[in-house]
Short mmCIF file of C-alpha atoms in Angstrom, two decimals:
data_model
loop_
_atom_site.label_atom_id
_atom_site.label_comp_id
_atom_site.label_asym_id
_atom_site.label_seq_id
_atom_site.Cartn_x
_atom_site.Cartn_y
_atom_site.Cartn_z
CA MET S 1 16.72 -20.00 -33.99
CA ILE S 2 17.51 -16.31 -33.98
CA ASP S 3 19.86 -14.54 -31.63
CA GLN S 4 18.52 -11.02 -31.74
CA LEU S 5 15.35 -9.13 -32.43
CA ASP S 6 15.40 -6.91 -35.48
CA VAL S 7 15.92 -3.25 -34.75
CA ASP S 8 12.33 -2.24 -35.43
CA SER S 9 10.96 -4.83 -33.03
CA LEU S 10 13.49 -3.88 -30.40
CA VAL S 11 12.49 -0.22 -30.63
CA VAL S 12 8.83 -1.08 -30.28
CA LEU S 13 9.48 -3.49 -27.41
CA GLN S 14 11.48 -0.91 -25.52
CA ARG S 15 8.94 1.80 -26.29
CA LEU S 16 6.28 -0.44 -24.81
CA GLU S 17 8.06 -0.48 -21.48
CA ALA S 18 8.84 3.23 -21.41
CA ASP S 19 6.94 5.96 -19.63
CA VAL S 20 6.38 4.06 -16.42
CA ALA S 21 6.63 6.50 -13.54
CA LEU S 22 8.76 5.83 -10.49
CA PRO S 23 6.79 4.87 -7.39
CA SER S 24 5.55 7.81 -5.37
CA GLN S 25 6.87 8.67 -1.92
CA ARG S 26 3.60 7.43 -0.50
CA VAL S 27 3.96 4.02 -2.14
CA ARG S 28 7.58 3.78 -1.08
CA ALA S 29 6.79 4.73 2.52
CA ALA S 30 3.95 2.21 2.71
CA ALA S 31 6.18 -0.58 1.37
CA ARG S 32 8.99 0.35 3.73
CA SER S 33 6.57 0.33 6.63
CA GLN S 34 5.35 -3.14 5.70
CA LEU S 35 8.89 -4.46 5.42
CA ILE S 36 9.70 -3.09 8.85
CA GLN S 37 6.67 -4.93 10.22
CA VAL S 38 8.00 -8.19 8.79
CA ILE S 39 11.45 -7.51 10.23
CA LEU S 40 9.91 -6.89 13.63
CA ALA S 41 7.84 -10.06 13.28
CA GLU S 42 10.97 -12.09 12.71
CA LYS S 43 12.57 -10.51 15.71
CA ALA S 44 9.60 -11.43 17.82
CA ASP S 45 9.69 -15.00 16.52
CA GLY S 46 13.43 -15.18 17.07
CA ARG S 47 12.98 -14.02 20.64
CA ARG S 48 10.37 -16.66 21.32
CA HIS S 49 12.31 -19.43 19.65
CA GLY S 50 15.57 -18.24 21.09
CA SER S 51 14.54 -18.13 24.68
CA PRO S 52 16.43 -20.69 26.72
CA LEU S 53 13.26 -21.09 28.72
CA HIS S 54 11.44 -22.36 25.66
CA GLY S 55 13.44 -25.27 24.39
CA ALA S 56 16.55 -25.81 22.39
CA GLN S 57 15.77 -23.69 19.33
CA ASP S 58 18.17 -20.80 19.48
CA GLY S 59 17.67 -19.35 16.03
CA ARG S 60 21.06 -20.41 14.75
CA LEU S 61 21.52 -21.09 11.08
CA VAL S 62 20.89 -24.58 9.91
CA ALA S 63 23.15 -26.18 7.35
CA SER S 64 20.44 -26.42 4.71
CA GLU S 65 20.00 -22.64 4.77
CA MET S 66 23.66 -21.86 4.32
CA PRO S 67 24.77 -20.87 0.86
CA ALA S 68 27.34 -23.34 -0.36
CA ARG S 69 30.02 -20.70 -0.46
CA PHE S 70 29.65 -20.09 3.25
CA SER S 71 30.00 -23.53 4.63
CA ARG S 72 30.53 -24.39 8.25
CA LYS S 73 34.21 -23.85 7.62
CA SER S 74 33.69 -20.12 7.33
CA ILE S 75 30.85 -19.44 9.70
CA GLY S 76 30.26 -22.66 11.51
CA GLY S 77 31.70 -21.33 14.70
CA LEU S 78 29.56 -18.23 14.49
CA ARG S 79 26.09 -19.74 14.31
CA LEU S 80 24.50 -16.37 13.79
CA PRO S 81 21.17 -15.87 15.48
CA VAL S 82 18.13 -15.35 13.32
CA ALA S 83 17.48 -11.91 14.67
CA THR S 84 18.09 -9.41 17.35
CA ALA S 85 15.32 -7.44 18.93
CA ALA S 86 14.89 -3.73 18.62
CA THR S 87 16.87 -3.74 21.77
CA ALA S 88 19.23 -6.10 19.99
CA LEU S 89 19.85 -8.23 23.01
CA LEU S 90 18.82 -11.52 21.52
CA VAL S 91 22.36 -11.99 20.34
CA VAL S 92 23.23 -12.63 23.94
CA LEU S 93 21.02 -15.67 23.70
CA ALA S 94 23.14 -17.05 20.92
CA ALA S 95 26.25 -16.29 22.91
CA GLY S 96 24.86 -18.30 25.74
CA ALA S 97 23.94 -21.12 23.45
CA ILE S 98 27.46 -21.28 22.10
CA LEU S 99 28.95 -21.27 25.54
CA GLN S 100 26.69 -24.05 26.60
CA GLY S 101 28.02 -26.09 23.73
CA HIS S 102 31.58 -25.50 24.85
CA PRO S 103 31.95 -26.44 28.50
CA SER S 104 35.42 -24.96 28.58
CA GLY S 105 33.92 -21.52 27.94
CA ARG S 106 33.00 -18.90 30.52
CA THR S 107 29.93 -20.57 31.94
CA THR S 108 30.26 -19.81 35.62
CA PRO S 109 28.48 -16.57 36.50
CA THR S 110 29.22 -14.73 39.68
CA ALA S 111 26.12 -15.61 41.62
CA SER S 112 25.69 -12.53 43.79
CA PRO S 113 25.68 -9.89 41.03
CA MET S 114 23.30 -12.03 39.01
CA ARG S 115 20.86 -12.17 41.91
CA ALA S 116 21.20 -8.41 42.29
CA ILE S 117 20.39 -7.91 38.62
CA LEU S 118 17.28 -10.09 38.88
CA ALA S 119 16.18 -8.18 41.96
CA ALA S 120 16.71 -4.90 40.11
CA PHE S 121 14.58 -6.12 37.22
CA ALA S 122 11.79 -7.02 39.64
CA SER S 123 11.84 -3.57 41.23
CA ALA S 124 11.92 -1.82 37.84
CA SER S 125 9.31 -3.97 36.12
CA GLU S 126 6.84 -1.07 35.90
CA ASP S 127 9.39 1.35 34.45
CA VAL S 128 9.62 2.72 30.93
CA VAL S 129 12.70 1.39 29.16
CA TYR S 130 14.28 3.83 26.72
CA ILE S 131 16.92 2.54 24.31
CA LYS S 132 18.87 4.55 21.77
CA GLN S 133 20.37 2.10 19.30
CA THR S 134 22.94 3.29 16.79
CA THR S 135 24.30 1.00 14.10
CA THR S 136 27.42 1.96 12.20
CA SER S 137 29.16 -0.10 9.59
CA SER S 138 32.35 0.07 7.61
CA ASP S 139 30.46 0.77 4.39
CA GLY S 140 29.40 4.14 5.76
CA MET S 141 25.86 3.31 6.82
CA THR S 142 24.66 4.75 10.11
CA THR S 143 21.17 4.22 11.43
CA THR S 144 19.63 5.22 14.71
CA ILE S 145 16.51 3.86 16.34
CA ASP S 146 14.95 5.10 19.57
CA THR S 147 12.54 2.79 21.38
CA TRP S 148 10.43 3.23 24.47
CA THR S 149 8.84 0.14 26.05
CA HIS S 150 6.35 -0.03 28.90
CA PRO S 151 6.29 -1.93 31.10
CA ALA S 152 9.85 -3.16 31.29
CA ALA S 153 8.79 -6.80 31.54
CA MET S 154 5.89 -8.73 30.08
CA PRO S 155 2.86 -7.92 32.25
CA PRO S 156 0.08 -10.36 33.17
CA GLU S 157 -3.02 -10.84 31.07
CA GLY S 158 -5.34 -7.85 30.88
CA HIS S 159 -2.53 -5.30 31.19
CA SER S 160 -1.40 -3.01 28.39
CA VAL S 161 1.88 -3.18 26.54
CA GLU S 162 3.10 -0.04 24.80
CA TRP S 163 6.01 0.32 22.44
CA ARG S 164 7.22 3.27 20.42
CA VAL S 165 9.82 2.95 17.66
CA LEU S 166 11.33 6.12 16.19
CA TYR S 167 13.53 5.56 13.13
CA PHE S 168 16.07 8.12 11.99
CA GLY S 169 17.57 8.31 8.52
CA PRO S 170 21.30 8.54 7.75
CA ASP S 171 21.00 12.32 7.96
CA GLY S 172 19.77 12.09 11.54
CA LYS S 173 16.26 13.24 10.68
CA PRO S 174 13.19 11.19 11.66
CA VAL S 175 11.88 8.82 9.02
CA SER S 176 8.99 7.21 10.81
CA ASP S 177 7.57 7.18 14.30
CA VAL S 178 5.36 4.26 15.21
CA GLY S 179 3.49 3.66 18.44
CA LEU S 180 2.01 0.25 19.17
CA ARG S 181 -0.33 -0.70 21.95
CA TYR S 182 -2.12 -3.92 22.85
CA VAL S 183 -3.63 -5.63 25.84
CA VAL S 184 -2.07 -8.94 26.85
CA GLY S 185 -4.58 -11.66 26.07
CA SER S 186 -6.22 -9.80 23.19
CA PRO S 187 -7.56 -11.93 20.32
CA LEU S 188 -4.83 -12.98 17.94
CA VAL S 189 -4.92 -11.87 14.33
CA ALA S 190 -2.89 -13.10 11.40
CA LEU S 191 0.17 -11.33 10.10
CA GLY S 192 1.26 -12.56 6.73
CA PRO S 193 0.19 -15.40 4.55
CA LYS S 194 2.06 -18.11 6.39
CA PRO S 195 0.06 -20.16 8.83
CA GLY S 196 1.05 -19.75 12.41
CA LYS S 197 1.91 -16.06 12.26
CA PHE S 198 -0.58 -14.64 14.72
CA TYR S 199 -0.11 -11.68 17.00
CA PRO S 200 -2.27 -9.77 19.47
CA SER S 201 -4.64 -7.26 17.92
CA GLY S 202 -4.05 -3.70 18.96
CA GLU S 203 -3.58 -0.13 17.83
CA ILE S 204 -0.82 1.29 15.64
CA LEU S 205 -0.21 5.03 15.38
CA ASP S 206 2.04 5.56 12.38
CA VAL S 207 3.68 8.92 11.63
CA GLU S 208 5.52 9.01 8.31
CA TYR S 209 7.88 11.92 7.74
CA ALA S 210 8.48 11.28 4.03
CA THR S 211 4.83 11.88 3.26
CA ARG S 212 4.17 14.27 6.18
CA SER S 213 1.20 12.13 7.12
CA TRP S 214 -0.07 9.99 9.95
CA SER S 215 -2.65 7.29 10.47
CA ASP S 216 -4.26 5.56 13.41
CA GLN S 217 -4.92 1.89 12.76
CA LEU S 218 -7.10 -0.28 14.98
CA ASN S 219 -7.35 -4.05 15.22
CA GLN S 220 -3.94 -4.58 13.66
CA ALA S 221 -1.52 -7.39 14.34
CA VAL S 222 0.92 -5.87 16.81
CA VAL S 223 4.40 -7.33 16.72
CA GLY S 224 6.77 -6.86 19.59
CA PRO S 225 8.23 -5.54 21.72
CA THR S 226 11.10 -7.57 23.05
CA PHE S 227 11.38 -7.14 26.79
CA THR S 228 14.99 -6.53 27.72
CA ASP S 229 14.46 -7.64 31.27
CA ASP S 230 12.90 -10.93 30.24
CA THR S 231 15.68 -11.66 27.79
CA ILE S 232 18.53 -10.95 30.17
CA GLY S 233 16.68 -12.54 33.06
CA SER S 234 16.31 -15.76 31.11
CA LEU S 235 20.02 -15.79 30.38
CA ILE S 236 20.90 -15.29 33.99
CA LEU S 237 18.55 -18.02 35.14
CA SER S 238 20.07 -20.41 32.64
CA GLY S 239 23.60 -19.52 33.72
CA ARG S 240 24.66 -18.39 30.28
CA LEU S 241 25.72 -14.85 31.04
CA ALA S 242 29.07 -14.29 32.68
CA VAL S 243 30.51 -11.33 34.59
CA GLN S 244 33.82 -10.40 33.03
CA GLY S 245 34.87 -7.60 35.34
CA THR S 246 34.17 -4.07 36.47
CA SER S 247 34.90 -0.75 34.81
CA THR S 248 33.70 2.83 34.59
CA LEU S 249 31.21 3.97 31.98
CA ASP S 250 30.19 7.63 31.65
CA GLY S 251 31.37 8.25 35.17
CA GLN S 252 29.53 5.38 36.82
CA ARG S 253 30.90 2.08 38.01
CA VAL S 254 29.60 -0.82 35.98
CA LEU S 255 29.81 -4.58 35.73
CA GLU S 256 30.80 -5.97 32.37
CA LEU S 257 29.02 -9.08 31.13
CA GLY S 258 28.92 -11.03 27.91
CA SER S 259 31.09 -12.97 25.61
CA ALA S 260 32.40 -13.30 22.11
CA VAL S 261 30.15 -15.19 19.73
CA GLY S 262 32.86 -16.80 17.68
CA PRO S 263 35.48 -14.76 15.81
CA GLU S 264 32.97 -12.75 13.77
CA ALA S 265 30.76 -11.32 16.47
CA SER S 266 30.89 -10.30 20.09
CA THR S 267 28.51 -8.79 22.53
CA THR S 268 29.12 -6.94 25.77
CA LEU S 269 26.60 -5.77 28.31
CA TRP S 270 27.31 -3.20 30.99
CA VAL S 271 25.20 -3.17 34.13
CA SER S 272 25.26 -0.37 36.69
CA ALA S 273 27.11 -1.45 39.82
CA THR S 274 24.75 0.77 41.80
CA THR S 275 21.31 -0.06 40.41
CA TYR S 276 22.25 -3.35 38.71
CA LEU S 277 20.18 -2.34 35.69
CA PRO S 278 21.63 -2.52 32.13
CA VAL S 279 23.06 0.73 30.81
CA ARG S 280 24.77 -0.20 27.54
CA ARG S 281 25.19 -3.04 25.13
CA ILE S 282 27.63 -3.18 22.24
CA PHE S 283 27.38 -5.83 19.57
CA THR S 284 30.01 -6.08 16.85
CA TYR S 285 29.81 -8.26 13.80
CA THR S 286 31.53 -9.04 10.53
CA ALA S 287 29.73 -10.12 7.39
CA GLY S 288 30.72 -10.65 3.80
CA ASN S 289 33.05 -12.92 1.93
CA ASP S 290 36.72 -13.20 1.11
CA SER S 291 36.58 -10.32 -1.36
CA TYR S 292 34.47 -7.91 0.63
CA GLN S 293 33.64 -7.58 4.29
CA VAL S 294 31.42 -5.30 6.29
CA HIS S 295 32.19 -4.63 9.92
CA GLY S 296 29.35 -3.29 12.02
CA THR S 297 28.82 -2.07 15.54
CA VAL S 298 25.47 -1.77 17.26
CA VAL S 299 25.50 0.42 20.35
CA SER S 300 22.43 0.40 22.58
CA ASP S 301 22.24 2.91 25.42
CA ILE S 302 19.60 1.78 27.89
CA SER S 303 17.73 3.93 30.42
CA TYR S 304 15.07 3.02 32.94
CA LEU S 305 12.54 5.81 33.48
CA ALA S 306 10.05 5.96 36.32
CA PRO S 307 6.51 5.62 34.92
CA THR S 308 5.57 9.23 35.58
CA ARG S 309 2.96 10.95 33.49
CA ALA S 310 5.70 12.72 31.56
CA ASP S 311 7.65 9.54 30.83
CA LEU S 312 4.55 7.57 29.89
CA ALA S 313 3.73 10.32 27.40
CA LEU S 314 6.95 9.45 25.60
CA LEU S 315 5.30 6.23 24.41
CA THR S 316 3.03 8.17 22.07
CA PRO S 317 4.55 9.40 18.79
CA ASP S 318 4.57 13.13 18.20
CA ILE S 319 2.50 14.31 15.27
CA PRO S 320 4.22 17.41 13.89
CA SER S 321 1.99 20.31 12.96
CA GLY S 322 1.08 20.37 9.31
CA PHE S 323 1.04 16.59 8.95
CA THR S 324 -2.18 15.34 7.44
CA ARG S 325 -4.17 12.40 8.64
CA THR S 326 -4.61 9.65 6.10
CA ALA S 327 -6.79 6.62 5.98
CA ALA S 328 -5.19 3.60 7.49
CA PRO S 329 -3.11 1.83 4.89
CA PRO S 330 -4.47 -1.48 3.66
CA LEU S 331 -3.91 -4.46 5.86
CA LEU S 332 -0.48 -5.90 5.50
CA TYR S 333 -1.86 -8.91 3.73
CA PRO S 334 -5.20 -9.60 2.08
CA GLN S 335 -7.60 -11.17 4.51
CA GLY S 336 -9.86 -14.12 3.91
CA MET T 1 37.79 -15.42 7.43
CA ALA T 2 40.46 -13.12 6.08
CA SER T 3 40.38 -9.59 7.38
CA ASN T 4 39.66 -7.24 4.53
CA PRO T 5 38.10 -4.06 5.86
CA GLN T 6 36.82 -1.66 3.25
CA PRO T 7 37.34 2.09 3.32
CA PRO T 8 34.35 4.01 4.65
CA ASN T 9 31.68 5.35 2.32
CA VAL T 10 32.25 2.65 -0.27
CA PRO T 11 28.87 1.05 -0.98
CA ALA T 12 28.89 -2.58 0.05
CA PRO T 13 27.65 -5.19 -2.39
CA ASP T 14 24.14 -6.40 -1.76
CA ALA T 15 25.54 -9.78 -0.75
CA ALA T 16 27.43 -8.26 2.16
CA ILE T 17 24.38 -6.29 3.26
CA ILE T 18 22.19 -9.37 3.09
CA GLN T 19 24.64 -11.42 5.10
CA ALA T 20 24.86 -8.62 7.64
CA SER T 21 21.08 -8.70 7.90
CA TRP T 22 21.31 -12.26 9.17
CA SER T 23 22.45 -10.88 12.49
CA VAL T 24 21.13 -7.32 12.22
CA PRO T 25 17.83 -7.64 10.33
CA GLU T 26 17.38 -3.88 10.00
CA ARG T 27 20.20 -3.83 7.49
CA PHE T 28 17.89 -5.46 4.96
CA ALA T 29 16.21 -2.07 4.66
CA GLU T 30 19.26 -1.00 2.64
CA VAL T 31 18.42 -3.59 0.02
CA PHE T 32 14.94 -2.12 -0.08
CA GLU T 33 16.25 1.43 -0.53
CA ARG T 34 18.57 0.34 -3.35
CA HIS T 35 16.15 -1.68 -5.41
CA PHE T 36 12.56 -0.79 -4.61
CA ALA T 37 12.13 1.76 -7.39
CA GLY T 38 13.58 -0.53 -10.07
CA ILE T 39 11.61 -3.57 -8.99
CA HIS T 40 8.42 -1.52 -8.75
CA ARG T 41 8.97 -0.15 -12.22
CA TYR T 42 9.52 -3.57 -13.76
CA ILE T 43 6.36 -4.93 -12.16
CA ALA T 44 4.40 -1.82 -13.17
CA ARG T 45 5.42 -2.35 -16.78
CA ARG T 46 3.99 -5.83 -16.67
CA VAL T 47 0.85 -5.61 -14.55
CA GLY T 48 0.14 -1.90 -14.15
CA THR T 49 1.00 0.61 -11.48
CA SER T 50 -1.86 -0.12 -9.14
CA LEU T 51 -1.05 -3.79 -8.64
CA ALA T 52 2.69 -3.03 -8.71
CA ASP T 53 2.32 -1.04 -5.49
CA ASP T 54 1.26 -4.19 -3.67
CA LEU T 55 3.46 -6.70 -5.48
CA ALA T 56 6.67 -4.68 -5.16
CA SER T 57 6.10 -4.44 -1.44
CA GLU T 58 5.47 -8.18 -1.31
CA VAL T 59 8.73 -8.87 -3.16
CA PHE T 60 10.79 -7.33 -0.37
CA LYS T 61 8.86 -9.04 2.40
CA ILE T 62 9.41 -12.40 0.74
CA ALA T 63 13.05 -11.58 0.03
CA PHE T 64 13.63 -10.72 3.66
CA GLU T 65 12.15 -14.00 4.82
CA ARG T 66 14.26 -15.93 2.29
CA ARG T 67 17.45 -13.93 2.64
CA ARG T 68 19.46 -16.86 3.96
CA ARG T 69 18.94 -18.61 0.64
CA PHE T 70 20.46 -15.75 -1.31
CA ASP T 71 23.65 -16.78 -3.11
CA LEU T 72 26.31 -14.70 -1.40
CA GLY T 73 28.61 -15.33 -4.33
CA VAL T 74 26.49 -12.91 -6.38
CA ASP T 75 27.13 -9.27 -5.57
CA THR T 76 23.83 -7.76 -6.70
CA ALA T 77 20.43 -8.83 -5.44
CA ARG T 78 18.57 -7.45 -8.45
CA PRO T 79 18.20 -10.70 -10.44
CA TRP T 80 17.10 -12.51 -7.29
CA LEU T 81 14.50 -9.84 -6.53
CA LEU T 82 13.29 -9.87 -10.13
CA GLY T 83 12.91 -13.64 -9.87
CA ILE T 84 10.65 -13.23 -6.86
CA ALA T 85 8.76 -10.51 -8.73
CA THR T 86 8.34 -12.80 -11.71
CA ASN T 87 6.75 -15.48 -9.58
CA LEU T 88 4.32 -12.94 -8.16
CA ILE T 89 3.52 -11.66 -11.63
CA ARG T 90 2.75 -15.20 -12.72
CA ASN T 91 0.27 -15.45 -9.91
CA ASN T 92 -1.37 -12.37 -11.37
CA HIS T 93 -1.41 -13.47 -14.97
CA ARG T 94 -4.86 -12.02 -15.58
CA SER T 95 -3.63 -8.57 -14.60
CA GLU T 96 -0.76 -8.83 -17.04
CA LEU T 97 -3.17 -9.79 -19.80
CA ARG T 98 -5.36 -6.82 -18.96
CA GLN T 99 -2.30 -4.58 -19.15
CA LEU T 100 -1.27 -5.94 -22.53
CA ARG T 101 -4.78 -5.68 -23.90
CA ALA T 102 -5.04 -2.11 -22.66
CA VAL T 103 -2.00 -1.28 -24.79
CA GLN T 104 -3.71 -2.90 -27.76
CA ARG T 105 -6.61 -0.47 -27.36
CA LEU T 106 -4.38 2.57 -27.03
CA GLY T 107 -4.37 3.66 -30.67
CA ASP T 108 -6.78 6.56 -30.54
CA ASP T 109 -5.61 7.82 -27.17
CA TYR T 110 -2.02 7.71 -28.31
CA LEU T 111 -2.81 9.82 -31.34
CA ALA T 112 -4.78 12.33 -29.37
CA THR T 113 -1.86 13.07 -27.08
CA THR T 114 0.98 13.33 -29.60
CA GLY T 115 2.30 16.09 -31.87
CA SER T 116 0.14 18.01 -34.27
CA GLU T 117 2.59 18.03 -37.15
CA LEU T 118 1.63 15.61 -39.86
CA GLU T 119 4.97 13.86 -39.74
CA ASP T 120 4.79 13.48 -35.97
CA ALA T 121 1.25 12.29 -36.17
CA GLN T 122 2.18 9.80 -38.84
CA GLU T 123 5.00 8.44 -36.71
CA ALA T 124 2.74 8.38 -33.71
CA ALA T 125 0.12 6.48 -35.61
CA GLU T 126 2.62 3.95 -36.85
CA MET T 127 4.06 3.55 -33.41
CA SER T 128 0.66 3.07 -31.84
CA VAL T 129 -0.10 0.32 -34.29
CA GLU T 130 3.26 -1.29 -33.68
CA LEU T 131 2.82 -1.08 -29.93
CA ALA T 132 -0.54 -2.74 -30.14
CA ARG T 133 0.86 -5.53 -32.30
CA MET T 134 3.82 -6.01 -30.02
CA ALA T 135 1.55 -6.21 -26.99
CA ARG T 136 -0.54 -8.78 -28.83
CA ALA T 137 2.56 -10.75 -29.75
CA ILE T 138 3.82 -10.74 -26.16
CA GLU T 139 0.43 -11.91 -25.00
CA MET T 140 0.71 -14.86 -27.36
CA LEU T 141 3.95 -16.06 -25.80
CA ASN T 142 3.79 -18.68 -23.11
CA SER T 143 4.73 -17.51 -19.64
CA ASP T 144 8.22 -19.05 -19.69
CA GLN T 145 9.08 -17.27 -22.92
CA ARG T 146 7.49 -14.02 -21.80
CA ASP T 147 9.42 -14.00 -18.53
CA ALA T 148 12.73 -14.64 -20.26
CA LEU T 149 12.06 -12.04 -22.95
CA LEU T 150 11.01 -9.26 -20.61
CA LEU T 151 13.69 -9.94 -18.01
CA HIS T 152 16.20 -9.60 -20.84
CA TYR T 153 14.83 -6.63 -22.77
CA TRP T 154 13.05 -4.70 -20.05
CA ALA T 155 15.04 -5.52 -16.94
CA GLY T 156 18.33 -5.84 -18.79
CA LEU T 157 19.38 -9.14 -17.23
CA THR T 158 21.96 -11.34 -18.90
CA HIS T 159 21.26 -14.95 -19.76
CA SER T 160 23.05 -16.19 -16.67
CA GLU T 161 21.23 -13.68 -14.45
CA ILE T 162 17.89 -14.78 -15.87
CA ALA T 163 18.87 -18.38 -15.29
CA ALA T 164 19.66 -17.63 -11.66
CA SER T 165 16.49 -15.66 -11.10
CA LEU T 166 14.23 -18.31 -12.64
CA HIS T 167 16.17 -21.31 -11.28
CA VAL T 168 16.76 -22.82 -14.70
CA SER T 169 19.90 -23.49 -16.70
CA PRO T 170 21.43 -20.84 -18.99
CA GLY T 171 20.76 -23.19 -21.90
CA THR T 172 17.08 -23.22 -21.06
CA VAL T 173 17.08 -19.43 -20.96
CA ALA T 174 18.76 -19.26 -24.35
CA SER T 175 16.20 -21.65 -25.76
CA ARG T 176 13.25 -19.74 -24.32
CA LEU T 177 14.63 -16.44 -25.57
CA ALA T 178 15.21 -17.78 -29.04
CA ARG T 179 11.70 -19.21 -29.22
CA ALA T 180 10.25 -15.95 -27.90
CA ARG T 181 12.12 -13.93 -30.51
CA LEU T 182 11.04 -16.29 -33.23
CA ARG T 183 7.41 -16.00 -32.25
CA LEU T 184 7.66 -12.23 -32.02
CA GLN T 185 9.29 -11.94 -35.42
CA SER T 186 6.68 -14.24 -36.85
CA ALA T 187 3.81 -12.31 -35.31
CA LEU T 188 5.17 -8.95 -36.39
CA ALA T 189 6.55 -9.77 -39.81
CA VAL T 190 3.39 -10.48 -41.75
CA PRO T 191 1.55 -7.28 -40.94
CA ARG T 192 4.69 -5.28 -41.70
CA ARG T 193 4.82 -6.63 -45.19
CA HIS T 194 1.24 -5.53 -45.65
CA ARG T 195 1.30 -2.31 -43.75
CA PRO T 196 -2.31 -1.20 -43.22
CA THR T 197 -2.12 2.19 -44.87
CA GLY T 198 -5.88 2.43 -44.76
CA LEU T 199 -5.83 2.05 -41.03
CA LEU T 200 -3.06 4.61 -40.69
CA LYS T 201 -4.99 7.12 -42.69
CA ALA T 202 -8.05 6.48 -40.61
CA LEU T 203 -6.04 6.99 -37.45
CA LEU T 204 -4.52 10.18 -38.81
CA ARG T 205 -7.95 11.64 -39.42
CA VAL T 206 -8.62 11.39 -35.72
CA ASN T 207 -5.88 13.90 -35.14
CA ALA T 208 -6.62 16.14 -38.11
#
């Protein structure tokens, strides 16, 4: 056996791999876009599986998926959820699940405010929900995502669902702006090679700032959105969300709800004491190991907008002048 | 868990980012930003740029879905991502063969695009022949040996990193590498002893 190649062979071997260009911005943007779709798909799955109205699956980690180094000793009490939604409220589901498993926890909601919140959701179900979500972490990363969702709650079959997701880069400039639209009850189409990943077919308007281009894609698998009202409403109905007190937020009186999810994560939801609609959620988490840890905070500011013509127009991404239209990118996965 | 906050603006290891993505999935995009170019380039070297566009994208989608299986004791995700890439490349073995055979046919094109000085042209001609022979020799390796060889010499992974990425023992990696080197040396040695000067001269005339 030989341990090394001779120098001549090594030179030739390395020459053979040289001169490969870096991927273009277009290729990079397309790949990033596809990854985001998969992330959103997991969020949608996590929401479905995590709903307390749909069985016991709450998206927590299972032992077989835990790396050996992070045994139950280190994160067992955390039971991180699989995903949070773009609105990042799914974590509340996990909080509720934990509390349910610990009867001594805060499991007794104040009934009257909870009824008021449910009533507020019902009256605002046709609104546009605007959420500005900012994630900061101790390693210096800051990301901001704006989302607009209409209607605020899942509508009945035959009605449209619209969702716009505007991603900003660390420099605060837009990276991509994606509008999704589908009709509830539309035929399902596959997303991804795994069986069982089917989503309603709809339209995706994708504006990519890196390539200064946009495309309009029809009959695509549309993933999302997560309906904030449905998520919180489910928690209230299952008695898993607790009122912790009252305070003042940006000059308005608010109710504070939520709970810690073990020592490594906590979530807090503020609801207006006047309208009883959510106005802010803050989720904090810690990840890493004994030698390195990342602490992160996700702040979601939530607004309910009346479905006026002007506010409904916010659901459509802006196409800046000078951007060129491109053919729709290939389907996320080969078909057939 | 011991509290050990890091100062701001210090890049976190991939492991910390991946664990953070368990609860905030968007954070996985940072892994993409860090490694996409390198993974794409490695795949492009093996199967060509066109297919690399699709496969590199696929690598990160698969990695995201499997991120809870990532060994958090390893700081960098690069070997893990290259392991996923290697599996995808194996599924596209025909494309890799086409890529290698394309290199074997490069001789004339290579000469036509290199320097006009005789010495440069001579070097270019020799290199083109060597490249073609190396591509042929790599093609002759079995897939296990080829993966180990190219992960080591092209991607720069250590034996233990290759072992982790391919889910085999370090001893197996060492064995595969040694066999790959042996086969390469064997395939390249004989022609070198009988350097085809006639062929070189013929190639040089193309550029004259």
